[in-house]
Amino acid sequence: MSIDKDTVAKIANLARIEVSEKELESTVGELNNILDWVEQLSEVDTDGVEAMTSVVEASLPRREDKVTDGGYRDSVLKNAPQAEHGFFAVPKVIE
Amino acid sequence: MSRLYPGATGDWEAVIGLEIHAQVISEAKLFSGAATAFGAEPNTQVSFVCSAQPGMLPVINEECVRQAVRTGLAMGCKINLRSIFDRKNYFYADLPQGYQISQFKDPIVGEGVVTIDLEDGSTKEIGVERLHLEQDAGKSMHDQHPTMTYVDLNRSGVALMEIVSKPDMRTPEEAAAYFKKIRSIVRYAGTCDGNMEQGSMRADVNVSVRRPGEAFGTRTETKNVNSIRYVTQVVESEIRRQIDLIEDGGTVNQETRLFEVATGTTRPMRSKEEAHDYRYFPDPDLLPLEFSQEFVDQLAKEMPELADAKKERFIRDLHITPYNAAVLTAEKENADYFETLLAATVDKTGKPISELGSLVSNWITSDLFGALKKLGKSINESPVSIEHAAELLGLQLDGTISGRIAKDVFDIMLDTGNSPEAIVEEKGLKQVSDTGAIEAMIDEILAENADKVEEYRGGKDKLFGFFVGQVMKKTGGKANPQVVNQLLRPKLDG
Amino acid sequence: MTELTKFTLSEARNALHKGDISSRELTEAHLNAMEDAKELNCFVAVTAEKAMEMADNADAMIKAGNAKGMTGIPIGMKDLYCTKGVHSQTCSHILDGFKPEYESTVSQNLWDDGAVMLGKTNMDEFAMGSSNENSYYGPVKNPWRAAGSDKDTVPGGSSGGSAAAVAADIAIATTGTDTGGSIRQPASFAGLVGLKPTYGRCSRWGMIAFASSLDQAGPLTKTVRDAAIMMESMAGYDPKDSTSINIPVPNYEAALKGDIRGLKVGVPSEYRVDGMPQEIENLWQKGIDWLKDAGAEIVDISLPHTKYALPTYYIVAPAECSSNLARYDGVKYGLRVAGSSLDDMYKKTRAAGFGDEVKRRILIGTYVLSAGYYDAYYLKAQKVRTLIANDFKAAYEKCDVILTPTAPSAAFALGDKVDDPLAMYLNDVFTVPASLAGLPGISVPAGLSAEGLPLGLQLLGQAFGEEQLLNVADVLETAAGFKHKPAKWWGDAS
Ligand SMILES: [Mg+2]
Ligand SMILES: [Zn+2]
């Protein structure tokens, strides 16, 4: 399964990373190298094997339904590149 | 109940499925301890977890798990003792993690069936595919600034139940009835407040059309439809649009659309969406959610009374008609109103509850509902308080006013909002039960109508009503009809 | 520099407790040494003022008789840990200026015990790398150089700054994090002890995530005893991390009994990989002999899926990272590069903010999760991961601990492998399998390469078998008697 420039462009778009035309070329090669290498997993017989969901043998802990957090807007917004009137501000979105 | 839609080239059938997002009733969010209350100042109910600060981790709220199980039980669905949380990956301004924690392959609740009631009195079974728990996103505001969108994360991470139907609906009425039914179920189960104006419930409406008997057509998904009426409009307009499109030689695009209230129609979303690729995978920050059958059984045991059980009880214990019972239990707010008013009336009159059910239910289903319908108001917006309604019924029960006068008083209550006691007092509408006064009046009337008395005594029984009418006329309708009867009969029979 | 910087953690602790030295002077000595070793680039933020304050508090704690193992010990925190109000950027440009408003659980545990923070240590961006050459703040220089050479070598990665700082005696100990070997491999390259505990032993809350199912906190120290002392402080159950395990933290130091008679040490044949340098093979044999001499029984074991561990890791870790790093989008914190639209802003910000290796892994991860490839890559890898974990389970039926080399080579020259990602990935060939299985591992310095660079041996334990693991590591350390120090070539070399 070898990937081409279009595929890399598609992935980069999904991942929201701008990739220039020039970078695209080299990235195709790098990614194919890695993908060719991981391809060896296809040799392994995994029929009837359960996929791992967690290495920890435990079940999901649950917390009580109590308000224990929040209420510190200034701290939440403190590191924001742009915050206005108590909101995060981003370039305008048209739905 | 398959309805066909005629087109220029023949008949069409619609296929409709709903994905309903219902906000879970809980104090805190699904994976963070921040509050869920509606209407707070922007970003004040946000923790480091629900704003996706680096290194923050989710821990599940057990009440949200219980609520999902309760809802599943209320819909008669299979409860899955092991379920998995997955990440649904996409970028959006109000999705701070860059993914939504949801359930994809292994939801907490599996298949079930709900029965919907249709206008013509028939019912239909609609399959429920699944219910899963997931996080809500924040809120983007596009109209606050000329070049910026503002983001409020108060809703970010609030627990939602996504209830997915099977594509079993065929008409706008069925879709509306199903939405209504699910709203009724979650409200009875106490798992969602069903408040659509506040966004507690909204539906993604999937519509496609096909030739009867053929394979499903391409569907469109209209997002976030937040009223039963809008669901009807979306389905109607989509059916029409798709039929016209196909008959004009076009094809339906599988796309996401938005409902526009102003026109009652849908339009494609403007933002260019590439084909969705959500890259679901199990959230490595969470382990599989597991609980025992005993946990489920305990919740089943503690379930609040649901619509069907309530209906039976109303009929059995309160002796109200099956029709009234059905009307009152269709929506939880109606049943709640009925039970509250009944209790208040018991308080007011001291009469046993079993004797009052019939009167109270009749009054609600005819007088109150009639008035609300005219006013275009819901029961929660009723201009008549429970207290005043109980007072009105009490006045009727203790003979202070007649049933006829009660209707007049109710009209005045609707206009003025005054208490019925004050109205009766002010307008002098008290029933006259003074036997002396009524007797004198009867004597007067008999004297004035000697010829009719003769006819009556000659065998024309029907004239009894005429004499009653005369008494009522003289008293402006205030004479107690029972007293009139008691006094009139012996005098006439002479 | 003064002798104060030559102390091991346990020696410093003893001297502090006895009152022979104060934390203030110990901390000052290390701050001076840091200043002198600037060219090693171990620290990306120095918190000198805070350190002195913490040192004074520690001295007060000791005076009050409340001293713990870590009280007054000046340490470096990997930049991956969120430390309140202090630079916490995983050495990424995308987190520019980020100073969290919260403290990670592991760092808080250390501060609660009185440890002193010297600053934040350099690392590969988002912990992705094996040479510390992927830091936005530039590479770290390993204090070790080949005998007679003035060429810089890498300290390993991703905890490269943490390793170099301890090797250069500018911090008594440091925290690292290990996803696929990021504590153990740099420990091996820098002649240190590096412990990665069982997954779930340390809280991940406040650790900036790379791959959630693999990331674990752990110490880099001068001795095994030091690792035991520091581990006890770092470890513990945390209800804020759903993958944290609620098991009491033992007194790890007390587990160092020095006796391993009758213990079964497994030696996996699959770790004899093609092209492994003879000197590594020889060192491994020495390790086997040392443990045998100490009374252990050597058992040949098989971990048949070993060769698939690296490719499995390079599917699972990128997949998780592609999702974990979606939150770095220019909205809530860190870098924002202006764009013509929201998406354009995302793309420009992430293109500028992430380094090449991080982007590479995000793209690989996005690809292996995308529609049509999920089963072939991600699901397949998670199945192989089950097989790898099963291999260890079967092996531990036959042995108590496993002995292997830590890395396939000694520290290599700076710049040697930057252009060959695959060659770089092979560094983790011996450390990754245990990471995938969630098992604890420790690297112990065991000898020098022909060039005079340190080489480590790795011991792997059973889940939550840290006590036994440390006990064996202590015996191995004693037998190896590694007392070498890098010749000082940096700073004021006198
Ligand atoms: Mg939907
Ligand atoms: Zn949903």
PDB file of C-alpha atoms in Angstrom, chain B residues 293-446:
ATOM      1  CA  GLN B 293     -26.509  -6.965  35.573  1.00  0.00           C
ATOM      2  CA  GLU B 294     -27.277  -6.234  39.244  1.00  0.00           C
ATOM      3  CA  PHE B 295     -26.445  -2.582  38.630  1.00  0.00           C
ATOM      4  CA  VAL B 296     -28.951  -2.553  35.771  1.00  0.00           C
ATOM      5  CA  ASP B 297     -31.573  -4.444  37.790  1.00  0.00           C
ATOM      6  CA  GLN B 298     -31.264  -2.000  40.662  1.00  0.00           C
ATOM      7  CA  LEU B 299     -31.813   0.942  38.310  1.00  0.00           C
ATOM      8  CA  ALA B 300     -34.816  -0.831  36.799  1.00  0.00           C
ATOM      9  CA  LYS B 301     -36.249  -1.314  40.269  1.00  0.00           C
ATOM     10  CA  GLU B 302     -35.828   2.355  41.125  1.00  0.00           C
ATOM     11  CA  MET B 303     -37.182   3.625  37.813  1.00  0.00           C
ATOM     12  CA  PRO B 304     -39.769   6.386  38.041  1.00  0.00           C
ATOM     13  CA  GLU B 305     -43.296   5.434  36.885  1.00  0.00           C
ATOM     14  CA  LEU B 306     -43.408   5.502  33.091  1.00  0.00           C
ATOM     15  CA  ALA B 307     -46.325   6.540  30.861  1.00  0.00           C
ATOM     16  CA  ASP B 308     -47.948   3.140  30.401  1.00  0.00           C
ATOM     17  CA  ALA B 309     -47.918   2.273  34.090  1.00  0.00           C
ATOM     18  CA  LYS B 310     -49.263   5.680  34.938  1.00  0.00           C
ATOM     19  CA  LYS B 311     -52.087   5.325  32.461  1.00  0.00           C
ATOM     20  CA  GLU B 312     -53.140   2.001  33.947  1.00  0.00           C
ATOM     21  CA  ARG B 313     -53.037   3.389  37.457  1.00  0.00           C
ATOM     22  CA  PHE B 314     -55.171   6.387  36.497  1.00  0.00           C
ATOM     23  CA  ILE B 315     -57.814   4.108  35.086  1.00  0.00           C
ATOM     24  CA  ARG B 316     -57.679   1.557  37.897  1.00  0.00           C
ATOM     25  CA  ASP B 317     -57.306   3.735  40.991  1.00  0.00           C
ATOM     26  CA  LEU B 318     -58.715   7.076  39.947  1.00  0.00           C
ATOM     27  CA  HIS B 319     -61.559   5.790  37.820  1.00  0.00           C
ATOM     28  CA  ILE B 320     -60.843   8.107  34.947  1.00  0.00           C
ATOM     29  CA  THR B 321     -61.785   7.170  31.411  1.00  0.00           C
ATOM     30  CA  PRO B 322     -59.209   5.380  29.248  1.00  0.00           C
ATOM     31  CA  TYR B 323     -59.436   8.271  26.799  1.00  0.00           C
ATOM     32  CA  ASN B 324     -58.638  10.867  29.459  1.00  0.00           C
ATOM     33  CA  ALA B 325     -55.895   8.653  30.872  1.00  0.00           C
ATOM     34  CA  ALA B 326     -54.270   8.357  27.448  1.00  0.00           C
ATOM     35  CA  VAL B 327     -54.472  12.092  26.827  1.00  0.00           C
ATOM     36  CA  LEU B 328     -53.086  12.966  30.236  1.00  0.00           C
ATOM     37  CA  THR B 329     -50.138  10.536  30.149  1.00  0.00           C
ATOM     38  CA  ALA B 330     -48.966  11.232  26.595  1.00  0.00           C
ATOM     39  CA  GLU B 331     -46.800  14.057  27.910  1.00  0.00           C
ATOM     40  CA  LYS B 332     -45.277  13.970  31.333  1.00  0.00           C
ATOM     41  CA  GLU B 333     -46.034  17.632  31.991  1.00  0.00           C
ATOM     42  CA  ASN B 334     -49.759  16.925  31.517  1.00  0.00           C
ATOM     43  CA  ALA B 335     -49.692  13.952  33.848  1.00  0.00           C
ATOM     44  CA  ASP B 336     -47.693  15.992  36.362  1.00  0.00           C
ATOM     45  CA  TYR B 337     -50.199  18.845  36.128  1.00  0.00           C
ATOM     46  CA  PHE B 338     -53.082  16.452  36.619  1.00  0.00           C
ATOM     47  CA  GLU B 339     -51.566  14.773  39.651  1.00  0.00           C
ATOM     48  CA  THR B 340     -50.604  18.063  41.242  1.00  0.00           C
ATOM     49  CA  LEU B 341     -54.032  19.564  40.681  1.00  0.00           C
ATOM     50  CA  LEU B 342     -55.714  16.409  41.954  1.00  0.00           C
ATOM     51  CA  ALA B 343     -53.680  16.527  45.151  1.00  0.00           C
ATOM     52  CA  ALA B 344     -54.441  20.238  45.591  1.00  0.00           C
ATOM     53  CA  THR B 345     -58.141  19.568  45.086  1.00  0.00           C
ATOM     54  CA  VAL B 346     -58.030  16.783  47.673  1.00  0.00           C
ATOM     55  CA  ASP B 347     -56.414  19.238  50.053  1.00  0.00           C
ATOM     56  CA  LYS B 348     -58.999  21.887  49.325  1.00  0.00           C
ATOM     57  CA  THR B 349     -62.075  19.723  49.625  1.00  0.00           C
ATOM     58  CA  GLY B 350     -61.064  16.924  51.967  1.00  0.00           C
ATOM     59  CA  LYS B 351     -62.806  14.487  49.625  1.00  0.00           C
ATOM     60  CA  PRO B 352     -61.162  11.107  48.832  1.00  0.00           C
ATOM     61  CA  ILE B 353     -58.914  11.088  45.786  1.00  0.00           C
ATOM     62  CA  SER B 354     -60.862   8.325  44.037  1.00  0.00           C
ATOM     63  CA  GLU B 355     -63.939  10.579  43.904  1.00  0.00           C
ATOM     64  CA  LEU B 356     -62.116  13.520  42.360  1.00  0.00           C
ATOM     65  CA  GLY B 357     -60.164  11.924  39.533  1.00  0.00           C
ATOM     66  CA  SER B 358     -62.975  12.012  37.072  1.00  0.00           C
ATOM     67  CA  LEU B 359     -63.925  15.671  37.697  1.00  0.00           C
ATOM     68  CA  VAL B 360     -60.316  16.911  37.646  1.00  0.00           C
ATOM     69  CA  SER B 361     -59.388  14.936  34.521  1.00  0.00           C
ATOM     70  CA  ASN B 362     -62.507  16.144  32.688  1.00  0.00           C
ATOM     71  CA  TRP B 363     -61.817  19.709  33.620  1.00  0.00           C
ATOM     72  CA  ILE B 364     -58.207  19.513  32.377  1.00  0.00           C
ATOM     73  CA  THR B 365     -58.891  17.687  29.125  1.00  0.00           C
ATOM     74  CA  SER B 366     -61.886  19.810  28.133  1.00  0.00           C
ATOM     75  CA  ASP B 367     -61.881  23.216  29.855  1.00  0.00           C
ATOM     76  CA  LEU B 368     -58.172  23.784  30.387  1.00  0.00           C
ATOM     77  CA  PHE B 369     -56.873  22.183  27.183  1.00  0.00           C
ATOM     78  CA  GLY B 370     -59.555  23.989  25.188  1.00  0.00           C
ATOM     79  CA  ALA B 371     -58.509  27.311  26.643  1.00  0.00           C
ATOM     80  CA  LEU B 372     -54.775  26.624  26.180  1.00  0.00           C
ATOM     81  CA  LYS B 373     -55.334  25.617  22.587  1.00  0.00           C
ATOM     82  CA  LYS B 374     -57.105  28.925  21.925  1.00  0.00           C
ATOM     83  CA  LEU B 375     -54.285  30.817  23.614  1.00  0.00           C
ATOM     84  CA  GLY B 376     -51.611  28.792  21.824  1.00  0.00           C
ATOM     85  CA  LYS B 377     -49.917  28.026  25.113  1.00  0.00           C
ATOM     86  CA  SER B 378     -48.422  24.913  26.649  1.00  0.00           C
ATOM     87  CA  ILE B 379     -49.509  23.580  29.989  1.00  0.00           C
ATOM     88  CA  ASN B 380     -46.408  24.965  31.645  1.00  0.00           C
ATOM     89  CA  GLU B 381     -47.384  28.417  30.445  1.00  0.00           C
ATOM     90  CA  SER B 382     -50.975  28.088  31.665  1.00  0.00           C
ATOM     91  CA  PRO B 383     -52.291  31.458  32.895  1.00  0.00           C
ATOM     92  CA  VAL B 384     -54.238  29.596  35.598  1.00  0.00           C
ATOM     93  CA  SER B 385     -52.225  28.413  38.573  1.00  0.00           C
ATOM     94  CA  ILE B 386     -52.722  25.030  40.218  1.00  0.00           C
ATOM     95  CA  GLU B 387     -53.909  26.865  43.321  1.00  0.00           C
ATOM     96  CA  HIS B 388     -56.611  28.778  41.459  1.00  0.00           C
ATOM     97  CA  ALA B 389     -57.695  25.724  39.501  1.00  0.00           C
ATOM     98  CA  ALA B 390     -58.113  23.722  42.720  1.00  0.00           C
ATOM     99  CA  GLU B 391     -60.047  26.605  44.216  1.00  0.00           C
ATOM    100  CA  LEU B 392     -62.390  26.692  41.213  1.00  0.00           C
ATOM    101  CA  LEU B 393     -63.032  22.942  41.388  1.00  0.00           C
ATOM    102  CA  GLY B 394     -63.530  23.237  45.150  1.00  0.00           C
ATOM    103  CA  LEU B 395     -66.177  25.951  44.716  1.00  0.00           C
ATOM    104  CA  GLN B 396     -67.998  23.680  42.328  1.00  0.00           C
ATOM    105  CA  LEU B 397     -67.712  20.630  44.590  1.00  0.00           C
ATOM    106  CA  ASP B 398     -68.961  22.325  47.725  1.00  0.00           C
ATOM    107  CA  GLY B 399     -71.939  23.786  45.875  1.00  0.00           C
ATOM    108  CA  THR B 400     -70.858  27.415  46.054  1.00  0.00           C
ATOM    109  CA  ILE B 401     -71.201  27.646  42.296  1.00  0.00           C
ATOM    110  CA  SER B 402     -72.757  25.454  39.683  1.00  0.00           C
ATOM    111  CA  GLY B 403     -70.887  23.749  36.889  1.00  0.00           C
ATOM    112  CA  ARG B 404     -72.282  26.291  34.463  1.00  0.00           C
ATOM    113  CA  ILE B 405     -71.167  29.255  36.516  1.00  0.00           C
ATOM    114  CA  ALA B 406     -67.785  27.547  36.920  1.00  0.00           C
ATOM    115  CA  LYS B 407     -67.263  27.889  33.190  1.00  0.00           C
ATOM    116  CA  ASP B 408     -67.990  31.616  33.352  1.00  0.00           C
ATOM    117  CA  VAL B 409     -65.654  32.025  36.308  1.00  0.00           C
ATOM    118  CA  PHE B 410     -62.917  30.174  34.428  1.00  0.00           C
ATOM    119  CA  ASP B 411     -63.261  32.568  31.478  1.00  0.00           C
ATOM    120  CA  ILE B 412     -62.861  35.519  33.814  1.00  0.00           C
ATOM    121  CA  MET B 413     -59.852  33.834  35.452  1.00  0.00           C
ATOM    122  CA  LEU B 414     -58.203  33.482  32.039  1.00  0.00           C
ATOM    123  CA  ASP B 415     -58.802  37.172  31.327  1.00  0.00           C
ATOM    124  CA  THR B 416     -57.881  38.639  34.676  1.00  0.00           C
ATOM    125  CA  GLY B 417     -55.752  36.085  36.460  1.00  0.00           C
ATOM    126  CA  ASN B 418     -57.855  36.725  39.555  1.00  0.00           C
ATOM    127  CA  SER B 419     -58.694  33.994  42.051  1.00  0.00           C
ATOM    128  CA  PRO B 420     -62.058  32.268  41.516  1.00  0.00           C
ATOM    129  CA  GLU B 421     -63.165  33.078  45.076  1.00  0.00           C
ATOM    130  CA  ALA B 422     -62.588  36.763  44.458  1.00  0.00           C
ATOM    131  CA  ILE B 423     -64.441  36.596  41.150  1.00  0.00           C
ATOM    132  CA  VAL B 424     -67.434  34.800  42.662  1.00  0.00           C
ATOM    133  CA  GLU B 425     -67.498  37.300  45.514  1.00  0.00           C
ATOM    134  CA  GLU B 426     -67.141  40.354  43.328  1.00  0.00           C
ATOM    135  CA  LYS B 427     -69.675  39.307  40.699  1.00  0.00           C
ATOM    136  CA  GLY B 428     -72.126  37.850  43.231  1.00  0.00           C
ATOM    137  CA  LEU B 429     -72.105  34.486  41.538  1.00  0.00           C
ATOM    138  CA  LYS B 430     -72.676  32.436  44.674  1.00  0.00           C
ATOM    139  CA  GLN B 431     -75.227  29.750  44.181  1.00  0.00           C
ATOM    140  CA  VAL B 432     -78.506  30.436  45.993  1.00  0.00           C
ATOM    141  CA  SER B 433     -79.337  27.513  48.254  1.00  0.00           C
ATOM    142  CA  ASP B 434     -81.537  29.449  50.659  1.00  0.00           C
ATOM    143  CA  THR B 435     -84.717  27.308  50.629  1.00  0.00           C
ATOM    144  CA  GLY B 436     -86.926  30.148  51.912  1.00  0.00           C
ATOM    145  CA  ALA B 437     -85.945  32.494  49.089  1.00  0.00           C
ATOM    146  CA  ILE B 438     -86.193  29.808  46.455  1.00  0.00           C
ATOM    147  CA  GLU B 439     -89.554  28.615  47.792  1.00  0.00           C
ATOM    148  CA  ALA B 440     -90.969  32.132  47.576  1.00  0.00           C
ATOM    149  CA  MET B 441     -89.725  32.427  44.049  1.00  0.00           C
ATOM    150  CA  ILE B 442     -91.290  29.069  43.095  1.00  0.00           C
ATOM    151  CA  ASP B 443     -94.607  30.138  44.519  1.00  0.00           C
ATOM    152  CA  GLU B 444     -94.450  33.306  42.478  1.00  0.00           C
ATOM    153  CA  ILE B 445     -93.656  31.435  39.277  1.00  0.00           C
ATOM    154  CA  LEU B 446     -96.392  28.846  39.807  1.00  0.00           C
TER     155      LEU B 446
END
